[in-house]
Coordinates of C-alpha atoms and ligand atoms in Angstrom, one line a residue:
X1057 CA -3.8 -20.4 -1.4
X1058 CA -0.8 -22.0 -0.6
X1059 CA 2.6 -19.9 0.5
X1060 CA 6.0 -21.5 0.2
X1061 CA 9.1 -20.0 1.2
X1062 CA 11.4 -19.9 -1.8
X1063 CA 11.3 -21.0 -5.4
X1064 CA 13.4 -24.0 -4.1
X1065 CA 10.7 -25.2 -1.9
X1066 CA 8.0 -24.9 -5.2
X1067 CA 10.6 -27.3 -7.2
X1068 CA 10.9 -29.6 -4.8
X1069 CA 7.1 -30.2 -4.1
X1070 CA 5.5 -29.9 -7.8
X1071 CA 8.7 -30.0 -10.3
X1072 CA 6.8 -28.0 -12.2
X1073 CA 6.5 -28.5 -16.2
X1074 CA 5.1 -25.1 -16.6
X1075 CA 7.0 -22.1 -15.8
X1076 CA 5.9 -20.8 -12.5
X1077 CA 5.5 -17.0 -11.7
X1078 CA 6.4 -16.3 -8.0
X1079 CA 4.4 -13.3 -6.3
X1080 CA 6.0 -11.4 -3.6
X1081 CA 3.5 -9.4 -2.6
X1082 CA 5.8 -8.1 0.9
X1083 CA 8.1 -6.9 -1.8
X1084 CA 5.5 -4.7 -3.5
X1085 CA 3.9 -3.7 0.0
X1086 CA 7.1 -2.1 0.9
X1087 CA 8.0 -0.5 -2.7
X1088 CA 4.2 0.8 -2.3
X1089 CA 4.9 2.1 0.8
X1090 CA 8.6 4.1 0.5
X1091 CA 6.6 5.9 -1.9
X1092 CA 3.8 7.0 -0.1
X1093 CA 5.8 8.3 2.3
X1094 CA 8.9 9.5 0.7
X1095 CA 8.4 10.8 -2.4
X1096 CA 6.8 14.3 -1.8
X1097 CA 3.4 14.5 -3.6
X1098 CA 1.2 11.7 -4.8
X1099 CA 2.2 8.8 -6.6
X1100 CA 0.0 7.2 -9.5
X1101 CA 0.9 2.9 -10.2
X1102 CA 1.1 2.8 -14.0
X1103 CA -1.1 0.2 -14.4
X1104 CA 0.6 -1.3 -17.7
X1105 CA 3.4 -2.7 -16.3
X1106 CA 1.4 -5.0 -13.8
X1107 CA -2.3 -5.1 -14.4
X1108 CA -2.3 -7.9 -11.8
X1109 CA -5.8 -7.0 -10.0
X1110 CA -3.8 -9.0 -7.0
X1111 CA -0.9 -6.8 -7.3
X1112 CA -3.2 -3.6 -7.6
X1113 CA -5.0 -4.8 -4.4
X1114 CA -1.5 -5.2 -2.4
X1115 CA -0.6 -1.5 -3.2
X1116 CA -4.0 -0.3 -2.7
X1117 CA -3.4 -1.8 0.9
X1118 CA -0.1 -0.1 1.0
X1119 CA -1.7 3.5 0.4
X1120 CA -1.4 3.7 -3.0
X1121 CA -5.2 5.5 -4.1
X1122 CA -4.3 6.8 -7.3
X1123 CA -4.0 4.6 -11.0
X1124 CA -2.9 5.7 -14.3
X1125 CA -4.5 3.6 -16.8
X1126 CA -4.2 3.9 -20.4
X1127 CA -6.9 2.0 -21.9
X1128 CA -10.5 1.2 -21.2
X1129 CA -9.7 -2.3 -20.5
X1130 CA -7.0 -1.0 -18.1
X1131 CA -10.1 1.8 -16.6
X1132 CA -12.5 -1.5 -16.2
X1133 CA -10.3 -3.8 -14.7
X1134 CA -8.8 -1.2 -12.4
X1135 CA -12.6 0.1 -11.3
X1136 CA -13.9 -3.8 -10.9
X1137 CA -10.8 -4.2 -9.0
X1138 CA -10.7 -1.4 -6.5
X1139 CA -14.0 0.3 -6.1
X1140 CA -12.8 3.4 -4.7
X1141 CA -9.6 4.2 -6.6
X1142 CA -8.9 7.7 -8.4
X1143 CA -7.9 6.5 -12.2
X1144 CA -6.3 9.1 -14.2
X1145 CA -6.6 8.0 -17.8
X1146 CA -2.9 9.2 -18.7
X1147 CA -2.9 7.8 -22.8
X1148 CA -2.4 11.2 -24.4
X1149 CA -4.4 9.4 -27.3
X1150 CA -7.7 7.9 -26.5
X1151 CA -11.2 7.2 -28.9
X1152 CA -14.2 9.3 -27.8
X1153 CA -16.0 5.9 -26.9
X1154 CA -13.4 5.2 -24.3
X1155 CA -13.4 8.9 -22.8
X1156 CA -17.4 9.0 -22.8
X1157 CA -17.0 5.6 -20.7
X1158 CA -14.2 6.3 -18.1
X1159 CA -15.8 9.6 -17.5
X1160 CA -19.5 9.0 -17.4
X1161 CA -19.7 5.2 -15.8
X1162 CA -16.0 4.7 -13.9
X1163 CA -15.7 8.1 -12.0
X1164 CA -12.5 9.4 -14.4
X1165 CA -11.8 12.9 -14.4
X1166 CA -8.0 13.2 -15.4
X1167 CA -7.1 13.0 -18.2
X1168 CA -4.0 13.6 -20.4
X1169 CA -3.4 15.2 -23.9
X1170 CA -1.1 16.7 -25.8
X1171 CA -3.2 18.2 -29.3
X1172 CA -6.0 20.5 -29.6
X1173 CA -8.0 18.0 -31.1
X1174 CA -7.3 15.9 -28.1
X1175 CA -9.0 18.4 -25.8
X1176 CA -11.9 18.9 -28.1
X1177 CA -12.8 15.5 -28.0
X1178 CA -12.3 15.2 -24.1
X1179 CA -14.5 17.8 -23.6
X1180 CA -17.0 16.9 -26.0
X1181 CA -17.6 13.2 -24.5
X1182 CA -17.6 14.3 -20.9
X1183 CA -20.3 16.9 -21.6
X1184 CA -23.7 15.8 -20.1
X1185 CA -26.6 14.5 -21.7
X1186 CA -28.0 18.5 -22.3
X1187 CA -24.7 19.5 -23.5
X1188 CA -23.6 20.8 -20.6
X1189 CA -19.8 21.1 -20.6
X1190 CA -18.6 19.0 -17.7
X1191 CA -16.9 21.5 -14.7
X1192 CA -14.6 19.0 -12.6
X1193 CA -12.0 18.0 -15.5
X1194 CA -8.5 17.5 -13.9
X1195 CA -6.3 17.6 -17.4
X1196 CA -2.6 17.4 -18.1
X1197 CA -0.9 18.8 -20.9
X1198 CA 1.8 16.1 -21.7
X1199 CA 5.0 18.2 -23.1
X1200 CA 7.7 16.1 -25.1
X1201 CA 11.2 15.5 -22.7
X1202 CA 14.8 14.1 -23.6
X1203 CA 14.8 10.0 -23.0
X1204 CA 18.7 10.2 -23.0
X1205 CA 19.1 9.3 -19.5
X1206 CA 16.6 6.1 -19.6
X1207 CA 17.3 2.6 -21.1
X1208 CA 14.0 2.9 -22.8
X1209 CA 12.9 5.9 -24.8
X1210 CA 9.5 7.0 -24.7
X1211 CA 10.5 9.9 -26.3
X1212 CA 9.4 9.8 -30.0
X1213 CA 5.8 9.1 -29.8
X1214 CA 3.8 11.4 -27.5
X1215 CA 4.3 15.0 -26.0
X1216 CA 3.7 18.6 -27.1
X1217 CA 7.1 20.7 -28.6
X1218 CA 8.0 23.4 -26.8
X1219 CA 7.1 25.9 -29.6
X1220 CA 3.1 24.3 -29.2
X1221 CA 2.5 23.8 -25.8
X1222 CA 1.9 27.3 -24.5
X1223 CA -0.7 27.9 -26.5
X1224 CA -2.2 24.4 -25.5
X1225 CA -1.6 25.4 -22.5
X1226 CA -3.5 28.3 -22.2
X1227 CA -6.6 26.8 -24.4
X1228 CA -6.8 23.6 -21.8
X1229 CA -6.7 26.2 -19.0
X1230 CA -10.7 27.1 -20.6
X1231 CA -11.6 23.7 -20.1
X1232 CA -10.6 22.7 -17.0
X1233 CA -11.0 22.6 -13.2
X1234 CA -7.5 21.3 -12.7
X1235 CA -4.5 22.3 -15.1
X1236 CA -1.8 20.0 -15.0
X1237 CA 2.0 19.5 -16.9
X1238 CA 3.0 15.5 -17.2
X1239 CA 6.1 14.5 -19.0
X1240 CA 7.6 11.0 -18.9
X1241 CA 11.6 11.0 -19.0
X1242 CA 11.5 7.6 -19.9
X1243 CA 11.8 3.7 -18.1
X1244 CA 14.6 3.5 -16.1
X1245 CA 16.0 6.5 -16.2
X1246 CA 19.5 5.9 -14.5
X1247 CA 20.1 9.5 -13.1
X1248 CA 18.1 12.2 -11.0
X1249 CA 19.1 15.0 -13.8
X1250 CA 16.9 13.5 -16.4
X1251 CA 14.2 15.0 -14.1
X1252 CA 15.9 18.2 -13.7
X1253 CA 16.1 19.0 -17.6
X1254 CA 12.5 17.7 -18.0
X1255 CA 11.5 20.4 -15.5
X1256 CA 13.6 23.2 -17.3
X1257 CA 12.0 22.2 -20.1
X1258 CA 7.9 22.3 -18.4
X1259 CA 8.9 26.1 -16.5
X1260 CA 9.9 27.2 -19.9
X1261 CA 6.4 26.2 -20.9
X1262 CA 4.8 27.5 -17.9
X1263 CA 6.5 31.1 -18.2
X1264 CA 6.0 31.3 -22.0
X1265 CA 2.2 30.2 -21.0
X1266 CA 1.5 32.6 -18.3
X1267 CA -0.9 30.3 -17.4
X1268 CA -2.0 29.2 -13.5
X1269 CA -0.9 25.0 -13.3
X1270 CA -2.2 23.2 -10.4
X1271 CA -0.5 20.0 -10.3
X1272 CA 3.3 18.8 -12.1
X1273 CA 2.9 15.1 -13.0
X1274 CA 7.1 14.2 -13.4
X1275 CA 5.8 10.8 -14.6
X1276 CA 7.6 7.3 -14.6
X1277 CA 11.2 6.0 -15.4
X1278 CA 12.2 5.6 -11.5
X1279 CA 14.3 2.6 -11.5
X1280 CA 14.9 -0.6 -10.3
X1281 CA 17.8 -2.4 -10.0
X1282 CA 19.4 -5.0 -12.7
X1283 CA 22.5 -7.1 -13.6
X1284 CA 25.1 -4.2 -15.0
X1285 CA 22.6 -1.5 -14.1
X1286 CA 22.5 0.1 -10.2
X1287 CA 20.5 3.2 -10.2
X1288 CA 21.5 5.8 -7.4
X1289 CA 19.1 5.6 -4.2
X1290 CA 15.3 6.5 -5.7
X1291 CA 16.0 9.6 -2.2
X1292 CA 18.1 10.9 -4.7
X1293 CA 15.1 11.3 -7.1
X1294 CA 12.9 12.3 -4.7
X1295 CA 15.2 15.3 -3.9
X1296 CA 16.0 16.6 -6.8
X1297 CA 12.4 16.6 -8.0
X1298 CA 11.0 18.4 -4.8
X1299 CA 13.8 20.8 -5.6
X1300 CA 13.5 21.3 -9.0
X1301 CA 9.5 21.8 -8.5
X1302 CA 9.3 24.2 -5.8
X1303 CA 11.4 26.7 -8.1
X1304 CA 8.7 26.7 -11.0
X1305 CA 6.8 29.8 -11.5
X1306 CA 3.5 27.5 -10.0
X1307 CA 1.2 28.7 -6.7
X1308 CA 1.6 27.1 -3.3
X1309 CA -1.1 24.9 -3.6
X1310 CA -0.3 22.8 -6.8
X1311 CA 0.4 19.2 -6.5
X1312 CA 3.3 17.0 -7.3
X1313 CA 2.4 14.3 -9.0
X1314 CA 4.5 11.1 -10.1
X1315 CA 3.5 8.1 -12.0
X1316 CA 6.0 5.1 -11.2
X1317 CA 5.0 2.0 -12.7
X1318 CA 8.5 -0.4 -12.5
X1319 CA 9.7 1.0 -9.4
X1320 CA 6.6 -0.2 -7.4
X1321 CA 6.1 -4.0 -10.0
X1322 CA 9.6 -4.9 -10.8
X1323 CA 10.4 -6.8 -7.1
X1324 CA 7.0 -8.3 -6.9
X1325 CA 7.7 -11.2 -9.6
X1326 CA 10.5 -13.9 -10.3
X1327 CA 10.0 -17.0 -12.9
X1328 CA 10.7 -20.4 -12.4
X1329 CA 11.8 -21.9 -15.3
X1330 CA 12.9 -25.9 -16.6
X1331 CA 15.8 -26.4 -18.9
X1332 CA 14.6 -28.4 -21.6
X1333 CA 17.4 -29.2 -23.5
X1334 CA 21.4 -27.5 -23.2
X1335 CA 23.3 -27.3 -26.6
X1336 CA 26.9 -25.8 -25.4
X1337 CA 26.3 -22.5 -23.8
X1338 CA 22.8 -21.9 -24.6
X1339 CA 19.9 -23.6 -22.8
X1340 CA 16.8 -24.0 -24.6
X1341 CA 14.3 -23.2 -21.4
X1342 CA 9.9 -22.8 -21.5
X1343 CA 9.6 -19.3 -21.7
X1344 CA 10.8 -17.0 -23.7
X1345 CA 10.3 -13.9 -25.8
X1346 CA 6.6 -14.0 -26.0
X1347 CA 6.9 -14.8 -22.6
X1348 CA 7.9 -12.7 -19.4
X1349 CA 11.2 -12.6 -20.6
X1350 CA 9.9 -10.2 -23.8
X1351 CA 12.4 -7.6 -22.9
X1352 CA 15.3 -9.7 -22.4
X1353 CA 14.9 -10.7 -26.2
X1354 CA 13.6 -7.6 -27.7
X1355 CA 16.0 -4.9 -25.9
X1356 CA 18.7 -7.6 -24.1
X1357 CA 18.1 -6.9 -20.8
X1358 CA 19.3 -8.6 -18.2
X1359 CA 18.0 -10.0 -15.7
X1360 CA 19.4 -11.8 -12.4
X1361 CA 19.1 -15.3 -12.7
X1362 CA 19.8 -18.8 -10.0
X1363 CA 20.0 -22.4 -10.8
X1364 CA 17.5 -24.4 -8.4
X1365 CA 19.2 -27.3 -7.8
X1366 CA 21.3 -28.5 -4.8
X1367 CA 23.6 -30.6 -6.8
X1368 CA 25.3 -28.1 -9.1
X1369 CA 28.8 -27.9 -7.7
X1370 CA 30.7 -26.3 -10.9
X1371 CA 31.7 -22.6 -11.1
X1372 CA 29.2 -19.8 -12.8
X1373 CA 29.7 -19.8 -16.8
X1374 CA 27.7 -17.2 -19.2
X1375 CA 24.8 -19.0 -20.7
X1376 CA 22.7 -17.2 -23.3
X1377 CA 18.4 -18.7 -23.6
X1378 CA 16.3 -20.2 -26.3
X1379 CA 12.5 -19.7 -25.3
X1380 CA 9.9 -22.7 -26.4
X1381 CA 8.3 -21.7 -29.3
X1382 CA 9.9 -22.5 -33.3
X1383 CA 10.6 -18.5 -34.0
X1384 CA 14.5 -17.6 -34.3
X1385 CA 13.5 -14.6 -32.5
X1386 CA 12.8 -16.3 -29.1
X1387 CA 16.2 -15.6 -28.3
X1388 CA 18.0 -14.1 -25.0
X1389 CA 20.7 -13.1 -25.1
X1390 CA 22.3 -12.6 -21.6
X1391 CA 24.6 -13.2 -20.6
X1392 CA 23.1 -15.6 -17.8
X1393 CA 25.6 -17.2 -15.4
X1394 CA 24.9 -20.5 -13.9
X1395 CA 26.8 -23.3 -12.7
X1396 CA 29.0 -25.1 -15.5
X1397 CA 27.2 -28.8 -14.7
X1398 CA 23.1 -27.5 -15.9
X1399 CA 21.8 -29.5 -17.8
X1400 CA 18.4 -30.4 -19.0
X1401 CA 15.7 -31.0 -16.2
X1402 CA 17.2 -28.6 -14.5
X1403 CA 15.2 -25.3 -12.9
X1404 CA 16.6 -21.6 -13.0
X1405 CA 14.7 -19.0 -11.0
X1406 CA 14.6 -15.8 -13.0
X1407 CA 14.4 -12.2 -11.0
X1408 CA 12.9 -8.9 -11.3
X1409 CA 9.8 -10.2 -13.7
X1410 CA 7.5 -8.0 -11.8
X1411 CA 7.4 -5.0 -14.7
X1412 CA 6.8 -5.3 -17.8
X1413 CA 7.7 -9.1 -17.6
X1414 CA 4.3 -10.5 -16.1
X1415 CA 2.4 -8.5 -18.3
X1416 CA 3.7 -9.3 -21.3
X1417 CA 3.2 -13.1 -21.7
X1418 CA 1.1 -14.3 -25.0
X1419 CA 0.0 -17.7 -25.8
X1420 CA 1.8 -17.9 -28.9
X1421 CA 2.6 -21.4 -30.2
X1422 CA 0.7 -22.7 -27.3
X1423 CA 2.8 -21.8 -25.2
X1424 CA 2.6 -18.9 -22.3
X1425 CA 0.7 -20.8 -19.5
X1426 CA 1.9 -19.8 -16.2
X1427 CA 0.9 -20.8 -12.7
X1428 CA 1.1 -18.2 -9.9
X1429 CA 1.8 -18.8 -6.5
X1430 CA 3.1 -16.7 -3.2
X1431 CA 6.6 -16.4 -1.8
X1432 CA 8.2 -15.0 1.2
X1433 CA 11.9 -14.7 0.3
X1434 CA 13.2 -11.6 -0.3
X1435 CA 13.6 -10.2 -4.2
X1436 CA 16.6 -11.1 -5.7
X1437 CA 17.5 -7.6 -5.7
X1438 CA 15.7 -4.9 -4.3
X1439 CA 15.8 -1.0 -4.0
X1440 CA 14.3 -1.0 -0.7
X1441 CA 15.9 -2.9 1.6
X1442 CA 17.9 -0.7 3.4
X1443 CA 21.3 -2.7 3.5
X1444 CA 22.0 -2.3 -0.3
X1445 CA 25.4 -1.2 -1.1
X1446 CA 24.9 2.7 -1.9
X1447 CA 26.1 2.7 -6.1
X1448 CA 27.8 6.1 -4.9
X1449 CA 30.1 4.5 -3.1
X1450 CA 30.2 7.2 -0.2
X1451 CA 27.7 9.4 1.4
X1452 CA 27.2 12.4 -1.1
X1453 CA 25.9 15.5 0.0
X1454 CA 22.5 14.9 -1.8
X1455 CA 19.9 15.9 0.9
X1456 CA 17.6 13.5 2.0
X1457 CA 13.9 14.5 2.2
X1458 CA 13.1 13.9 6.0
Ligands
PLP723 C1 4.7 3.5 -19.0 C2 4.2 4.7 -18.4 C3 4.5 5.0 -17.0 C4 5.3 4.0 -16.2 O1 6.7 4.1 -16.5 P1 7.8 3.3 -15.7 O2 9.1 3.6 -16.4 O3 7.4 1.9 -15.6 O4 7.8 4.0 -14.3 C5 4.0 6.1 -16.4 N1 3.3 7.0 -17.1 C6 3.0 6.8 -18.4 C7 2.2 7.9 -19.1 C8 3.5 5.7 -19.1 O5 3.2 5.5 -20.4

């Protein structure tokens, strides 16, 4: 495959038609590895918000071994992909067809739930062919946390009250090897505390419980780093967590768990995009809502953006985008500044697609197609570098890990 250096160099050698996704794969490599050796337990990739079987392979390389998939499709690709991978299947609502499969043909043995009749079925499709209840089931008992601190809630939809999950607690505890509490505080989740109060909230459980839990699973929302949003230093995470956890009423030997999916994808991708056609401030560009840029239309995020020519002299101005296909809705709005002089024919690199922009491209209209190729500039922003500007402003007295 062929590497260029920049988006820049990819204009000027194909002037592309087609938006382009740029891989990064150094970027993901080092993301990969700051957790593996920072954050102080084991950290899962959520598969869903790069199912890239590239990327997957670049962290796998960086010491990432465990995967938490939510789907069979997710289970198959991950297993075909890397052989030897733990997959925790982490969809706290799955059909017995897809349990009996993960479990019996791709090696799963975590699971997540967060009903009674979610652990029924569980057991019931891993028990052998005799009946047999299966012995070696790792399961996680997802409680129901505050999203408040997170641009996007994952609040409403799954988790176990407070008021239920003792006694779900204490009837999963029958059923498996390995007892586990997961939670997910939401995506980026802009402060350490969100953390904090979802632990509150799993020792509460854990007392009311009595029960013995082997591993705490704080889940995902680490962030990355956007226009108008600069999270505090992930160390700061990692801190508070390992402090939070090692006061819960849980034995020595339990495992800290976490299940990042943005933090590790989000520096991996940029886009390249062409201007089609400029009407005032708004550029009508080729990819769009049902795109990578889905969340820039559907929740207005923002994302860094860079015009690709050399011959733009004007100052920045705020530009919002029209994506190619006929719906109203393909809409970004921004703002986006480039340089006052873009016009059509023009290419803008957009930043930060790796999560949850990658993933979710459709071919609606007949649009969607997307070459791929490798770069080796840095991120337009990234969390890892080690000369970013600490947000804080000065050194705080937040303890670093090591
Ligand atoms: C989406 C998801 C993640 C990843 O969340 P990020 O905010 O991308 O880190 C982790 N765990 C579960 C169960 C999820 O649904």
């Amino acid at each position: 495959m062929h590497i260029y250096p920049d988006a820049r160099s990819v204009v000027r050698a194909l002037a592309p038609d087609e938006p382009v996704l740029l891989n990064r794969p150094h970027a993901a490599a080092r993301a990969a590895r700051f957790f593996v050796e920072k954050f102080p337990g084991k950290s899962l990739y959520a598969v869903k918000a790069n199912p890239s079987p590239d990327l997957l392979r670049v962290l796998w390389d960086a010491g990432i071994t465990h995967y938490d998939v939510a789907s069979i499709t997710e289970v198959r690709m991950a297993r075909a992909t890397l052989s030897e991978a733990v997959l925790c299947f982490m969809h706290p609502v799955k059909t017995s067809a897809a349990i009996r499969e993960a479990y019996h043909q791709h090696g799963v043995r975590t699971f997540s739930l967060d009903t009674e009749e979610e652990l029924i079925k569980i057991v019931d499709a891993c028990r052998a062919l005799d009946g047999t209840p299966a012995a070696d089931l790792k399961l996680l008992v997802r409680l129901r946390v505050s999203s408040e601190y997170s641009e996007l809630s994952l609040a409403s939809k799954f988790g176990a009250d407070l008021v239920d999950a003792p006694a779900l607690l204490q009837e999963t505890r029958q059923h498996c090897d390995w007892l586990g509490v997961c939670f997910h505080v939401g995506s980026q989740a802009m402060t350490p505390f969100a953390y904090v109060q979802a632990l509150e909230r799993v020792r509460a459980a854990i007392v009311e419980a009595s029960v013995l839990v082997d591993i705490i699973d704080v889940g995902g929302g680490f962030p990355s780093v956007y226009p108008g949003m600069e999270p505090p230093p992930l160390e700061d995470y990692f801190a508070v967590i390992f402090r939070a956890s090692e006061s819960l009423p849980i034995s020595y030997s339990s495992e800290l768990w976490c299940e990042p999916g943005r933090a590790l994808s989000a520096e991996y991708s940029s886009l390249i995009v062409k201007v089609e056609k400029r009407r005032g401030d708004e550029l009508y560009i080729n990819d769009g809502a049902y795109g990578a840029l889905y969340d820039a239309a559907h929740v207005e995020w923002r994302f860094p953006v860079r015009a690709l020519e050399d011959d733009l002299i004007e100052g920045e101005q705020d530009f919002a985008f029209y994506g190619p296909t006929c719906d109203d809705a393909d809409y970004m709005k921004g703002p986006f500044a480039l340089p006052a002089d873009i016009q059509a024919g023009d290419y803008i690199e957009i930043g930060m697609l790796g999560a949850y922009g990658a993933a979710m491209k459709t071919t609606f209209n007949g649009f969607g197609a997307a070459e791929q190729i490798v770069v080796e500039d840095e991120p337009m922003a990234s969390l890892y570098r080690g000369d970013r500007a600490d947000p804080r402003g000065v050194a705080d007295n937040v303890v670093s890990l090591r």
